[in-house]
């Protein structure tokens, strides 16, 4: 298990007498737990947890947290990993009575004024590739500093880029720390398998949502990623 994926919980995981890995990422199928329960068809790990919890142990607080995991992992039921089963589970969860519209506004849609300004700048500076089928947004650490922002303030930028008309694949790259770039990918269809794009730098994820990290200079990183995307688009005669 990558300690970076579980943050401050890593020390508990490493000292636990028994570890259980519950996930929906196919790249984590073997997992790092003593027990590994991975279902790639699930929309979110929270969906799997819902299936495991007996009804007698459910309450509004747990339901709200599971709804948080499912709604965020599906882009509020927008991503292709959303299934009819996902929607039925979401309906069951909101039966517990929490204010889910406000909850989504507070945890997913809501942006500070600074975050909106930052997003506007990212979109303004974005570039199109392959006849507008690919959009790229980038921001360096020095630019974040100039805005008085942190990397947390660019959360969700790739999703904003993705919904640009005509775009099949969105790429967003930001400088996580000096010399280390975090790359996020979103695909609007099966035309581009972004899990293969993330694999260029040892990353991965889903066909329509993935990521990776690069220590190459920014423009070198862009060149390699665009080449990987282009290899898929050329098969469809979309290269420019």
mmCIF file of N, CA and C in Angstrom, residues 106-169:
data_model
loop_
_atom_site.group_PDB
_atom_site.id
_atom_site.type_symbol
_atom_site.label_atom_id
_atom_site.label_comp_id
_atom_site.label_asym_id
_atom_site.label_seq_id
_atom_site.Cartn_x
_atom_site.Cartn_y
_atom_site.Cartn_z
ATOM 1 N N UNK A 106 -21.441 22.146 -0.176
ATOM 2 C CA UNK A 106 -20.375 22.415 0.785
ATOM 3 C C UNK A 106 -19.106 21.611 0.501
ATOM 4 N N UNK A 107 -19.271 20.375 0.009
ATOM 5 C CA UNK A 107 -18.112 19.486 -0.112
ATOM 6 C C UNK A 107 -17.608 19.300 -1.539
ATOM 7 N N UNK A 108 -18.436 19.584 -2.539
ATOM 8 C CA UNK A 108 -18.011 19.316 -3.926
ATOM 9 C C UNK A 108 -18.030 20.560 -4.806
ATOM 10 N N UNK A 109 -19.178 21.220 -4.883
ATOM 11 C CA UNK A 109 -19.319 22.327 -5.824
ATOM 12 C C UNK A 109 -18.758 23.644 -5.303
ATOM 13 N N UNK A 110 -18.831 23.855 -4.004
ATOM 14 C CA UNK A 110 -18.447 25.142 -3.436
ATOM 15 C C UNK A 110 -16.981 25.491 -3.651
ATOM 16 N N UNK A 111 -16.719 26.719 -4.087
ATOM 17 C CA UNK A 111 -15.370 27.218 -4.299
ATOM 18 C C UNK A 111 -15.217 28.580 -3.632
ATOM 19 N N UNK A 112 -14.029 28.847 -3.113
ATOM 20 C CA UNK A 112 -13.758 30.174 -2.577
ATOM 21 C C UNK A 112 -13.527 31.141 -3.738
ATOM 22 N N UNK A 113 -13.554 32.403 -3.419
ATOM 23 C CA UNK A 113 -13.281 33.418 -4.447
ATOM 24 C C UNK A 113 -11.890 33.204 -5.044
ATOM 25 N N UNK A 114 -10.911 32.888 -4.195
ATOM 26 C CA UNK A 114 -9.546 32.638 -4.659
ATOM 27 C C UNK A 114 -9.512 31.441 -5.611
ATOM 28 N N UNK A 115 -10.204 30.371 -5.254
ATOM 29 C CA UNK A 115 -10.214 29.185 -6.097
ATOM 30 C C UNK A 115 -10.851 29.464 -7.458
ATOM 31 N N UNK A 116 -11.898 30.282 -7.471
ATOM 32 C CA UNK A 116 -12.528 30.636 -8.736
ATOM 33 C C UNK A 116 -11.599 31.477 -9.611
ATOM 34 N N UNK A 117 -10.850 32.400 -8.988
ATOM 35 C CA UNK A 117 -9.894 33.210 -9.742
ATOM 36 C C UNK A 117 -8.787 32.329 -10.322
ATOM 37 N N UNK A 118 -8.333 31.378 -9.521
ATOM 38 C CA UNK A 118 -7.279 30.470 -9.950
ATOM 39 C C UNK A 118 -7.754 29.605 -11.115
ATOM 40 N N UNK A 119 -8.972 29.075 -10.994
ATOM 41 C CA UNK A 119 -9.538 28.260 -12.059
ATOM 42 C C UNK A 119 -9.689 29.064 -13.341
ATOM 43 N N UNK A 120 -10.124 30.317 -13.204
ATOM 44 C CA UNK A 120 -10.268 31.183 -14.375
ATOM 45 C C UNK A 120 -8.926 31.358 -15.082
ATOM 46 N N UNK A 121 -7.857 31.509 -14.306
ATOM 47 C CA UNK A 121 -6.528 31.681 -14.891
ATOM 48 C C UNK A 121 -6.074 30.406 -15.604
ATOM 49 N N UNK A 122 -6.354 29.259 -14.996
ATOM 50 C CA UNK A 122 -5.979 27.973 -15.605
ATOM 51 C C UNK A 122 -6.694 27.795 -16.944
ATOM 52 N N UNK A 123 -7.980 28.109 -16.983
ATOM 53 C CA UNK A 123 -8.751 27.987 -18.226
ATOM 54 C C UNK A 123 -8.246 28.994 -19.260
ATOM 55 N N UNK A 124 -7.944 30.209 -18.816
ATOM 56 C CA UNK A 124 -7.462 31.258 -19.716
ATOM 57 C C UNK A 124 -6.146 30.852 -20.379
ATOM 58 N N UNK A 125 -5.277 30.198 -19.630
ATOM 59 C CA UNK A 125 -3.962 29.808 -20.143
ATOM 60 C C UNK A 125 -3.946 28.413 -20.781
ATOM 61 N N UNK A 126 -5.075 27.739 -20.814
ATOM 62 C CA UNK A 126 -5.121 26.367 -21.335
ATOM 63 C C UNK A 126 -4.812 26.327 -22.824
ATOM 64 N N UNK A 127 -4.405 25.145 -23.273
ATOM 65 C CA UNK A 127 -4.072 24.935 -24.693
ATOM 66 C C UNK A 127 -4.849 23.754 -25.253
ATOM 67 N N UNK A 128 -5.169 23.829 -26.553
ATOM 68 C CA UNK A 128 -5.856 22.742 -27.238
ATOM 69 C C UNK A 128 -4.881 21.993 -28.137
ATOM 70 N N UNK A 129 -5.055 20.688 -28.230
ATOM 71 C CA UNK A 129 -4.248 19.832 -29.083
ATOM 72 C C UNK A 129 -5.178 18.936 -29.908
ATOM 73 N N UNK A 130 -4.643 18.396 -30.979
ATOM 74 C CA UNK A 130 -5.368 17.411 -31.803
ATOM 75 C C UNK A 130 -6.751 17.908 -32.212
ATOM 76 N N UNK A 131 -6.734 19.036 -32.913
ATOM 77 C CA UNK A 131 -7.980 19.609 -33.439
ATOM 78 C C UNK A 131 -9.024 19.838 -32.355
ATOM 79 N N UNK A 132 -8.569 20.223 -31.180
ATOM 80 C CA UNK A 132 -9.492 20.545 -30.096
ATOM 81 C C UNK A 132 -10.037 19.351 -29.356
ATOM 82 N N UNK A 133 -9.513 18.170 -29.650
ATOM 83 C CA UNK A 133 -9.972 16.966 -28.960
ATOM 84 C C UNK A 133 -9.336 16.822 -27.579
ATOM 85 N N UNK A 134 -8.220 17.525 -27.349
ATOM 86 C CA UNK A 134 -7.498 17.440 -26.072
ATOM 87 C C UNK A 134 -7.266 18.847 -25.542
ATOM 88 N N UNK A 135 -7.528 19.037 -24.265
ATOM 89 C CA UNK A 135 -7.258 20.322 -23.622
ATOM 90 C C UNK A 135 -6.263 20.110 -22.492
ATOM 91 N N UNK A 136 -5.349 21.046 -22.363
ATOM 92 C CA UNK A 136 -4.301 20.973 -21.342
ATOM 93 C C UNK A 136 -4.308 22.232 -20.490
ATOM 94 N N UNK A 137 -4.345 22.043 -19.183
ATOM 95 C CA UNK A 137 -4.200 23.143 -18.249
ATOM 96 C C UNK A 137 -2.997 22.870 -17.361
ATOM 97 N N UNK A 138 -2.207 23.895 -17.067
ATOM 98 C CA UNK A 138 -1.033 23.718 -16.215
ATOM 99 C C UNK A 138 -0.893 24.908 -15.266
ATOM 100 N N UNK A 139 -0.224 24.650 -14.148
ATOM 101 C CA UNK A 139 0.128 25.753 -13.254
ATOM 102 C C UNK A 139 1.368 25.365 -12.455
ATOM 103 N N UNK A 140 2.298 26.261 -12.412
ATOM 104 C CA UNK A 140 3.555 26.032 -11.699
ATOM 105 C C UNK A 140 3.436 26.486 -10.246
ATOM 106 N N UNK A 141 4.367 26.029 -9.441
ATOM 107 C CA UNK A 141 4.385 26.401 -8.032
ATOM 108 C C UNK A 141 4.502 27.901 -7.834
ATOM 109 N N UNK A 142 5.307 28.560 -8.663
ATOM 110 C CA UNK A 142 5.495 30.011 -8.548
ATOM 111 C C UNK A 142 4.190 30.761 -8.823
ATOM 112 N N UNK A 143 3.367 30.217 -9.715
ATOM 113 C CA UNK A 143 2.081 30.845 -10.023
ATOM 114 C C UNK A 143 1.108 30.679 -8.859
ATOM 115 N N UNK A 144 1.143 29.504 -8.240
ATOM 116 C CA UNK A 144 0.297 29.297 -7.058
ATOM 117 C C UNK A 144 0.674 30.287 -5.967
ATOM 118 N N UNK A 145 1.972 30.472 -5.777
ATOM 119 C CA UNK A 145 2.460 31.409 -4.756
ATOM 120 C C UNK A 145 1.998 32.829 -5.066
ATOM 121 N N UNK A 146 2.021 33.202 -6.347
ATOM 122 C CA UNK A 146 1.613 34.550 -6.749
ATOM 123 C C UNK A 146 0.140 34.802 -6.418
ATOM 124 N N UNK A 147 -0.670 33.744 -6.470
ATOM 125 C CA UNK A 147 -2.091 33.860 -6.122
ATOM 126 C C UNK A 147 -2.315 33.755 -4.615
ATOM 127 N N UNK A 148 -1.266 33.352 -3.882
ATOM 128 C CA UNK A 148 -1.442 33.099 -2.459
ATOM 129 C C UNK A 148 -2.234 31.832 -2.230
ATOM 130 N N UNK A 149 -2.091 30.875 -3.167
ATOM 131 C CA UNK A 149 -2.868 29.641 -3.140
ATOM 132 C C UNK A 149 -1.978 28.444 -2.815
ATOM 133 N N UNK A 150 -2.617 27.304 -2.553
ATOM 134 C CA UNK A 150 -1.913 26.046 -2.340
ATOM 135 C C UNK A 150 -2.425 25.033 -3.366
ATOM 136 N N UNK A 151 -1.827 23.865 -3.383
ATOM 137 C CA UNK A 151 -2.256 22.836 -4.330
ATOM 138 C C UNK A 151 -3.695 22.385 -4.059
ATOM 139 N N UNK A 152 -4.166 22.551 -2.831
ATOM 140 C CA UNK A 152 -5.554 22.192 -2.517
ATOM 141 C C UNK A 152 -6.548 23.059 -3.295
ATOM 142 N N UNK A 153 -6.104 24.249 -3.686
ATOM 143 C CA UNK A 153 -7.000 25.183 -4.358
ATOM 144 C C UNK A 153 -7.239 24.854 -5.829
ATOM 145 N N UNK A 154 -6.508 23.875 -6.372
ATOM 146 C CA UNK A 154 -6.722 23.500 -7.778
ATOM 147 C C UNK A 154 -7.525 22.206 -7.892
ATOM 148 N N UNK A 155 -8.040 21.723 -6.776
ATOM 149 C CA UNK A 155 -8.848 20.508 -6.776
ATOM 150 C C UNK A 155 -10.053 20.682 -7.712
ATOM 151 N N UNK A 156 -10.228 19.725 -8.609
ATOM 152 C CA UNK A 156 -11.368 19.753 -9.511
ATOM 153 C C UNK A 156 -11.146 20.506 -10.809
ATOM 154 N N UNK A 157 -9.958 21.085 -11.002
ATOM 155 C CA UNK A 157 -9.702 21.859 -12.221
ATOM 156 C C UNK A 157 -9.809 20.995 -13.473
ATOM 157 N N UNK A 158 -9.363 19.743 -13.391
ATOM 158 C CA UNK A 158 -9.413 18.870 -14.566
ATOM 159 C C UNK A 158 -10.851 18.599 -14.994
ATOM 160 N N UNK A 159 -11.773 18.555 -14.049
ATOM 161 C CA UNK A 159 -13.179 18.330 -14.385
ATOM 162 C C UNK A 159 -13.769 19.534 -15.125
ATOM 163 N N UNK A 160 -13.335 20.723 -14.738
ATOM 164 C CA UNK A 160 -13.800 21.936 -15.410
ATOM 165 C C UNK A 160 -13.294 21.966 -16.855
ATOM 166 N N UNK A 161 -12.049 21.549 -17.050
ATOM 167 C CA UNK A 161 -11.480 21.506 -18.393
ATOM 168 C C UNK A 161 -12.187 20.464 -19.258
ATOM 169 N N UNK A 162 -12.551 19.358 -18.654
ATOM 170 C CA UNK A 162 -13.142 18.243 -19.396
ATOM 171 C C UNK A 162 -14.450 18.616 -20.084
ATOM 172 N N UNK A 163 -15.249 19.476 -19.463
ATOM 173 C CA UNK A 163 -16.576 19.776 -20.009
ATOM 174 C C UNK A 163 -16.533 20.841 -21.098
ATOM 175 N N UNK A 164 -15.345 21.158 -21.602
ATOM 176 C CA UNK A 164 -15.206 22.063 -22.739
ATOM 177 C C UNK A 164 -15.767 21.379 -23.987
ATOM 178 N N UNK A 165 -16.576 22.068 -24.731
ATOM 179 C CA UNK A 165 -17.216 21.489 -25.911
ATOM 180 C C UNK A 165 -16.179 20.949 -26.898
ATOM 181 N N UNK A 166 -16.394 19.735 -27.385
ATOM 182 C CA UNK A 166 -15.505 19.128 -28.374
ATOM 183 C C UNK A 166 -14.331 18.382 -27.798
ATOM 184 N N UNK A 167 -14.117 18.499 -26.491
ATOM 185 C CA UNK A 167 -12.959 17.865 -25.853
ATOM 186 C C UNK A 167 -13.251 16.401 -25.516
ATOM 187 N N UNK A 168 -12.348 15.532 -25.920
ATOM 188 C CA UNK A 168 -12.444 14.103 -25.605
ATOM 189 C C UNK A 168 -11.582 13.724 -24.411
ATOM 190 N N UNK A 169 -10.517 14.501 -24.181
ATOM 191 C CA UNK A 169 -9.589 14.201 -23.088
ATOM 192 C C UNK A 169 -9.052 15.494 -22.489
#
